[in-house]
Each structure stands twice: as C-alpha cells, then as structure tokens.
mmCIF file of C-alpha atoms in Angstrom:
data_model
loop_
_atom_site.group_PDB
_atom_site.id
_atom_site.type_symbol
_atom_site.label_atom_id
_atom_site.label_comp_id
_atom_site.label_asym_id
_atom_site.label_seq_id
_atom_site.Cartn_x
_atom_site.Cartn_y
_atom_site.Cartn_z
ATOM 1 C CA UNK A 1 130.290 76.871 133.690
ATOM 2 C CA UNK A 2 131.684 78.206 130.512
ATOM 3 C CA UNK A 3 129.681 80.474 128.353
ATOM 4 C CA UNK A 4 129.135 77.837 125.531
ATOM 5 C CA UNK A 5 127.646 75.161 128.113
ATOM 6 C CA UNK A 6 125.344 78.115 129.576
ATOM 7 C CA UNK A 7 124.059 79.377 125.957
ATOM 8 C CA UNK A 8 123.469 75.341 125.100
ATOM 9 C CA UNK A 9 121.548 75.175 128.457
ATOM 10 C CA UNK A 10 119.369 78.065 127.160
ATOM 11 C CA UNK A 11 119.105 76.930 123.715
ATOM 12 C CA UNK A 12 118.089 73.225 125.333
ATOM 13 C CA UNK A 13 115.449 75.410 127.507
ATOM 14 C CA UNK A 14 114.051 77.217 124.544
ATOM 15 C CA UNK A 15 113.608 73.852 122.711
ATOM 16 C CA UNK A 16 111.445 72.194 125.066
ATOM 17 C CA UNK A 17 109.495 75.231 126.096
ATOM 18 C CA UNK A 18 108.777 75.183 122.274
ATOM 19 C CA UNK A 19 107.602 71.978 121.503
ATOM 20 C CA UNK A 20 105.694 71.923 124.566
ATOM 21 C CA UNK A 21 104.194 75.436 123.110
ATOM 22 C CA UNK A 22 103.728 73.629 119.914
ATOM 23 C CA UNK A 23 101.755 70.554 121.067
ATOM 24 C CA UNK A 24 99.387 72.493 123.325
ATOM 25 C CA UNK A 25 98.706 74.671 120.382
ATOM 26 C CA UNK A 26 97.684 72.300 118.239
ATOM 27 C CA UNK A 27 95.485 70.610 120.650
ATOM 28 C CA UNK A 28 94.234 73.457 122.580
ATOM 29 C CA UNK A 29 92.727 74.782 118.633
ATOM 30 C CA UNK A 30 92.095 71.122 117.427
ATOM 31 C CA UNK A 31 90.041 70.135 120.616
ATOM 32 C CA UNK A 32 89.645 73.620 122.850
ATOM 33 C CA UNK A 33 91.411 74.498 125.770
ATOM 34 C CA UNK A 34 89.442 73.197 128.617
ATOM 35 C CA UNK A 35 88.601 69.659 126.708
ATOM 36 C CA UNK A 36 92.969 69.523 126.852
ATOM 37 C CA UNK A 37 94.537 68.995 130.150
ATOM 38 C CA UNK A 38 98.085 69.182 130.994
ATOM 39 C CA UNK A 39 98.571 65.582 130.959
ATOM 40 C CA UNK A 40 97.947 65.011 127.752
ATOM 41 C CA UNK A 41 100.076 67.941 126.449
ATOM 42 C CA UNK A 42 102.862 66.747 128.386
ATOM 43 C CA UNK A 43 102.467 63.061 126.911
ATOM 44 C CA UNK A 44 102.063 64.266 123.103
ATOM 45 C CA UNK A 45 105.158 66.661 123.507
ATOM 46 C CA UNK A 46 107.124 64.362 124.824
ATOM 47 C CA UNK A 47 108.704 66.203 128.083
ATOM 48 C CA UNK A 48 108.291 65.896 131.488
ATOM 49 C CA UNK A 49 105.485 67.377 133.582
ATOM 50 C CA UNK A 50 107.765 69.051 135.735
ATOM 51 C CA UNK A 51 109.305 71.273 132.426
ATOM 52 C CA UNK A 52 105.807 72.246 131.717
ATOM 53 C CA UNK A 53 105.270 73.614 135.011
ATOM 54 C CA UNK A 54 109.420 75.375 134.486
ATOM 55 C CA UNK A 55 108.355 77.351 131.106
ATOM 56 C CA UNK A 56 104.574 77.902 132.280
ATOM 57 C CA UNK A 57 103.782 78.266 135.939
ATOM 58 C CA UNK A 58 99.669 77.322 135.219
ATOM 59 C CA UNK A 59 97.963 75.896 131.977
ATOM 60 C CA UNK A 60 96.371 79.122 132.348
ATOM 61 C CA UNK A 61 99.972 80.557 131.362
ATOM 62 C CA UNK A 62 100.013 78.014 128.877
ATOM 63 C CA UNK A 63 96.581 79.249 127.344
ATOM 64 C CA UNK A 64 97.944 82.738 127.278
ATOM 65 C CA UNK A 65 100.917 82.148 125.425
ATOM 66 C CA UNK A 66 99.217 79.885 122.674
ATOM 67 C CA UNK A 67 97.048 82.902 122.065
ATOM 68 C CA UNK A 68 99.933 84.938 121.996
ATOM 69 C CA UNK A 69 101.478 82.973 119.459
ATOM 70 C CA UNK A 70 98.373 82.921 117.264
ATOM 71 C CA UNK A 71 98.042 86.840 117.913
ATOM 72 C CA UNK A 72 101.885 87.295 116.532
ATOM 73 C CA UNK A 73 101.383 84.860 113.586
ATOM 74 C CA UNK A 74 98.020 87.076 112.893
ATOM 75 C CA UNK A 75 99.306 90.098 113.022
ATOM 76 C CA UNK A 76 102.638 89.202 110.946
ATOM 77 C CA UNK A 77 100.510 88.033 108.045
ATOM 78 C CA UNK A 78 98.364 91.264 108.327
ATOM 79 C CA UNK A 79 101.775 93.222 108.205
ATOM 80 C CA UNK A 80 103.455 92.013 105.093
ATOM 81 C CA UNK A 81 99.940 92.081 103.330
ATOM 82 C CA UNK A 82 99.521 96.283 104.449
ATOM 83 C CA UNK A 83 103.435 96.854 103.339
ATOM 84 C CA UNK A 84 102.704 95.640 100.382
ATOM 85 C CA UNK A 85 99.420 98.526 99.504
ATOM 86 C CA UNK A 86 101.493 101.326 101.148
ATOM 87 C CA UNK A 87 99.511 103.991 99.190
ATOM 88 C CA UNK A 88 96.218 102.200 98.586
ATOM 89 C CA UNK A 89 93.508 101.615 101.724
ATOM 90 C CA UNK A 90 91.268 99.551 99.413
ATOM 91 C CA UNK A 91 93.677 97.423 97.548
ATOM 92 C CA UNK A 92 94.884 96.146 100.920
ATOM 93 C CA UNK A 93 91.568 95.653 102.816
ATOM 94 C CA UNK A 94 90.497 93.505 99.471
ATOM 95 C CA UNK A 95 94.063 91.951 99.949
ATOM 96 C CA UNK A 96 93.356 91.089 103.389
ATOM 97 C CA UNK A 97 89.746 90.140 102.728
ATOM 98 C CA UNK A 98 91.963 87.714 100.738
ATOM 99 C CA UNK A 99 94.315 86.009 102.733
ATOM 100 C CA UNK A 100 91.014 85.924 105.575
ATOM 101 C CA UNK A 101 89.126 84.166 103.140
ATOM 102 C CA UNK A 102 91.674 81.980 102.330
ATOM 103 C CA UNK A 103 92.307 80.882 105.856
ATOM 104 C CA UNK A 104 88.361 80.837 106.976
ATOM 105 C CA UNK A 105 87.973 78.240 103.769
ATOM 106 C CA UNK A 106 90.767 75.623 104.720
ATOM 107 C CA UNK A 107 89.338 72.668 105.433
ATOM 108 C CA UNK A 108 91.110 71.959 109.081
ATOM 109 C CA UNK A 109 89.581 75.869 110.181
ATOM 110 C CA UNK A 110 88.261 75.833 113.540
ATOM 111 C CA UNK A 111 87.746 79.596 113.389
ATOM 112 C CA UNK A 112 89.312 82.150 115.218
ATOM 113 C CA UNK A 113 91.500 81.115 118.731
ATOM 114 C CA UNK A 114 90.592 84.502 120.055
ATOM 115 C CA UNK A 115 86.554 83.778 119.611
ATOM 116 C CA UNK A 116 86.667 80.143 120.389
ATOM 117 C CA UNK A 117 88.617 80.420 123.438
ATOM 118 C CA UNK A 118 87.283 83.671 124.814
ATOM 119 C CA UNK A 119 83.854 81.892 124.486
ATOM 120 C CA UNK A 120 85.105 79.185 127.163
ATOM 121 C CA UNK A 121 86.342 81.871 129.519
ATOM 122 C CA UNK A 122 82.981 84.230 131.090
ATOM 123 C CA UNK A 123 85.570 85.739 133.862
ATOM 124 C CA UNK A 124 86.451 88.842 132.176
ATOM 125 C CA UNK A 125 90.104 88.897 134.288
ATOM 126 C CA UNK A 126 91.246 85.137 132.652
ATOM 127 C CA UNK A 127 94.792 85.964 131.029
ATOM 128 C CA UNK A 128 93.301 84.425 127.950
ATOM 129 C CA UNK A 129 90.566 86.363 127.648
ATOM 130 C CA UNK A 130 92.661 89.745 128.175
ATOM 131 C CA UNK A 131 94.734 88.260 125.090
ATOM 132 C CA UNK A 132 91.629 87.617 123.039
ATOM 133 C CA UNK A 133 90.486 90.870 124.097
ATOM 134 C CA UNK A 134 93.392 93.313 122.827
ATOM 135 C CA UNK A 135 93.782 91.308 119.689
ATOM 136 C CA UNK A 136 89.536 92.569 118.649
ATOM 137 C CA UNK A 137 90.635 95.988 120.017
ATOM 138 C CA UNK A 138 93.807 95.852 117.681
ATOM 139 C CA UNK A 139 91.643 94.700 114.618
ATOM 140 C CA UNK A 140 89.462 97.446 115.253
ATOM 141 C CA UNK A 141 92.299 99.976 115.402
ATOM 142 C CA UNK A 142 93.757 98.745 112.562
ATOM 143 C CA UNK A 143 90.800 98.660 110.874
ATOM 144 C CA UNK A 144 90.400 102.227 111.569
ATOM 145 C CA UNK A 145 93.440 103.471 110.370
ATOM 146 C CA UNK A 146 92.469 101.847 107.162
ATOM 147 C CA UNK A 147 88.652 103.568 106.978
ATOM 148 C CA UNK A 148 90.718 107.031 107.909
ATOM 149 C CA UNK A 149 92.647 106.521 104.283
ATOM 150 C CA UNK A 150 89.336 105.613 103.006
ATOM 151 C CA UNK A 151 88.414 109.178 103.290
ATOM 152 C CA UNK A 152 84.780 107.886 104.788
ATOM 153 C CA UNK A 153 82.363 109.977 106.731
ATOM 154 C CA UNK A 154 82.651 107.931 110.260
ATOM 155 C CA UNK A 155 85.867 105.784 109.866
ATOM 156 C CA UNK A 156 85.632 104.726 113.750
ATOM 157 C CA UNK A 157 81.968 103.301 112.571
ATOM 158 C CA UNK A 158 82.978 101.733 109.704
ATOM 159 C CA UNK A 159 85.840 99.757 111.398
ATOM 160 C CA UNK A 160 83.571 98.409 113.908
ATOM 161 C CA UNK A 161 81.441 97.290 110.534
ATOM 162 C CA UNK A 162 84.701 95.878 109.481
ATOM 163 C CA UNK A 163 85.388 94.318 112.664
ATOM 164 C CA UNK A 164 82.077 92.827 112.950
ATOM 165 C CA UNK A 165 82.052 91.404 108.993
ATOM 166 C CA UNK A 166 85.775 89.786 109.494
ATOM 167 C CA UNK A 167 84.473 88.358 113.097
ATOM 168 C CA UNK A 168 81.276 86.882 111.274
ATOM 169 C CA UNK A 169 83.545 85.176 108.555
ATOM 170 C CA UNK A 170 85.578 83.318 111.382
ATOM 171 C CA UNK A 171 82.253 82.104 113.365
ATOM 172 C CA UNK A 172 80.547 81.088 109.982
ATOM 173 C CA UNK A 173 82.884 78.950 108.227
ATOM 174 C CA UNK A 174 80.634 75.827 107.950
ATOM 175 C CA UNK A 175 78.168 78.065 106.010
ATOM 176 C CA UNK A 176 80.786 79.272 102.796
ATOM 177 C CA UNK A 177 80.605 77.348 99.834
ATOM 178 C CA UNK A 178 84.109 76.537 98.516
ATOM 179 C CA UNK A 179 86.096 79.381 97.557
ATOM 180 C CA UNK A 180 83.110 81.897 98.314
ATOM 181 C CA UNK A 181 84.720 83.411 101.403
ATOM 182 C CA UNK A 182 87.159 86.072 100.003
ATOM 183 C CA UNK A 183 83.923 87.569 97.253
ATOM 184 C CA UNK A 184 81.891 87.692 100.084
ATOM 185 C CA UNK A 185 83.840 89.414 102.406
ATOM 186 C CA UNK A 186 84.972 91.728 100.044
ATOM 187 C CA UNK A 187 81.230 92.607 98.635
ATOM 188 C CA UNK A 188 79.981 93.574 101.741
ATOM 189 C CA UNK A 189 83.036 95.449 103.116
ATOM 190 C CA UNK A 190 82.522 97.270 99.360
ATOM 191 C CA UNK A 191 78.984 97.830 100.460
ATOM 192 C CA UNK A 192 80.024 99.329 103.452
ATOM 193 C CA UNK A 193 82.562 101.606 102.589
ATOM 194 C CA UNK A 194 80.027 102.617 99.494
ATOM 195 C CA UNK A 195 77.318 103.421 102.609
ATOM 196 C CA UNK A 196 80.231 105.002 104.336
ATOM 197 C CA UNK A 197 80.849 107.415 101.938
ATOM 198 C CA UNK A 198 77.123 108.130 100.543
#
C-alpha cells in the first residue's frame, strides 16, 4: 500500500473517530452520560457501531475521552487568558473570573462536565471520574500558583477558597441573574484574597 493510501486511511480513521467524539459530546453534556447509550450516538453520528467499538473499546472509553476533550478545551482557554497577565496575579484571576462568568451565564450551560458527570459515577476507580478528578486537582494547583503571586498569608488555603467559589458558580447557574456571574465571582474572590492578606 503506498504511503499516500496509508496516511488517507489514517486521516479517514481520525475523521470518524471525531465525529463520533463530537456527537457523544454533545449528547453526553446535553442529556448526561448514562441517560445516552451507544446506540443512539452511533445513529446521530452517522457511523457504524462496529467503528465506535474500533476508536473506543467501552462507552466508558468514550466517557473518558469526552471529558478529556472538555478538560483540553478548559485548560486552553485558561492558558491564553494567564499569558496574557504575565506579571499581574489579580488582573488575570478577575480575567478568568471573566471568561467563567461568561460561560456559567450562556443560556445552553449545563454546568461543569467534570461535576455533572462525576456526580453519576460513586465508584471512585470509573475512568471518568479519575478525569474529573485531576482536572479539580489541576484547578486547585493552578489556583495556587496564582494565590503564591498574590503574596497572601496561606495561598494553598486560599486556592481551595478559589476552587470552591469557581465550583459553586458552575453548580449554581440557574440562580445568576443575567450578566451577574463575572461581579459576583470576582467580589467574593476580592473578599477572599482581602481576608487572605488581613
């Protein structure tokens, strides 16, 4: 097989396993993951059951890697927001307040894969619960490298405060009023961080 025909194979390959990515995730966050079976995932995208099964051995494989896909889109928003406050811990924890109260206020928010589906998993080895469990861990950290540059008394304390406040937002969307989210967010984590430092 020439090298061409191989590389369109894999290219073919990476197409389906991405729109069968694609549909689950929008149905595992629109309805939850154990209300969507593989049937239907494999109807909406289109491909045939036995491709599923190819790219993701178990629809518990399937869970992980929508969670992993949420964690990267996450985390790349996070990053361009801290390159952009290099030198300045509390202009980028308002800016992220920002962009977290932005996205807890859309009107299609389901809150936060990593809660939501973590809440439909108890057994603590589940592969999606170990993904919902280091992305809180890598909040926290980050969080913490952001109280250190805060120059507060406790920063490991105040990044669990942090943690807790940005958790609260994405469990407690039906309570903002529109356009709310970001003030309140930031008020309290300035309320912290004043308490922090007192």
């Amino acid at each position: 097989m020439s090298k061409s025909a191989t590389n369109s194979r894999a290219s073919g390959g990476n197409e389906v396993r991405d729109r069968i990515l694609e549909t689950a995730s929008e149905l595992f966050y629109r309805r939850g993951v154990r209300a969507v079976g593989v049937d239907l995932v494999v109807e909406k995208s289109g491909v045939a059951k036995t491709s599923l099964y190819r790219h993701f051995g178990t629809k518990d494989d399937l869970i992980a890697a929508f969670l992993k896909r949420e964690d990267l889109d996450f985390w790349s928003t996070w990053d361009r927001v801290t390159e952009q406050h290099p030198d300045d811990a509390e202009a980028e924890l308002d800016a992220h307040f920002e962009w977290i109260g932005e996205r807890v206020g859309r009107e299609n928010y389901r809150g936060c894969p990593q809660i939501n589906t973590a809440a439909e998993f108890p057994e603590a080895d589940h592969p999606a619960r170990k993904v919902a469990e280091a992305h809180m861990r890598e909040m926290r950290r980050r969080l913490k490298t952001i109280a250190e540059e805060l120059a507060v008394a406790a920063p490991d304390r105040l990044a669990g405060q942090l943690a807790v406040l940005i958790n609260g937002a994405f469990v407690s969307m039906q309570l903002f009023e529109p356009g709310e989210a970001t003030g309140l967010l930031r008020d309290a984590a300035h309320a912290l961080i004043a308490a922090s430092r007192s």
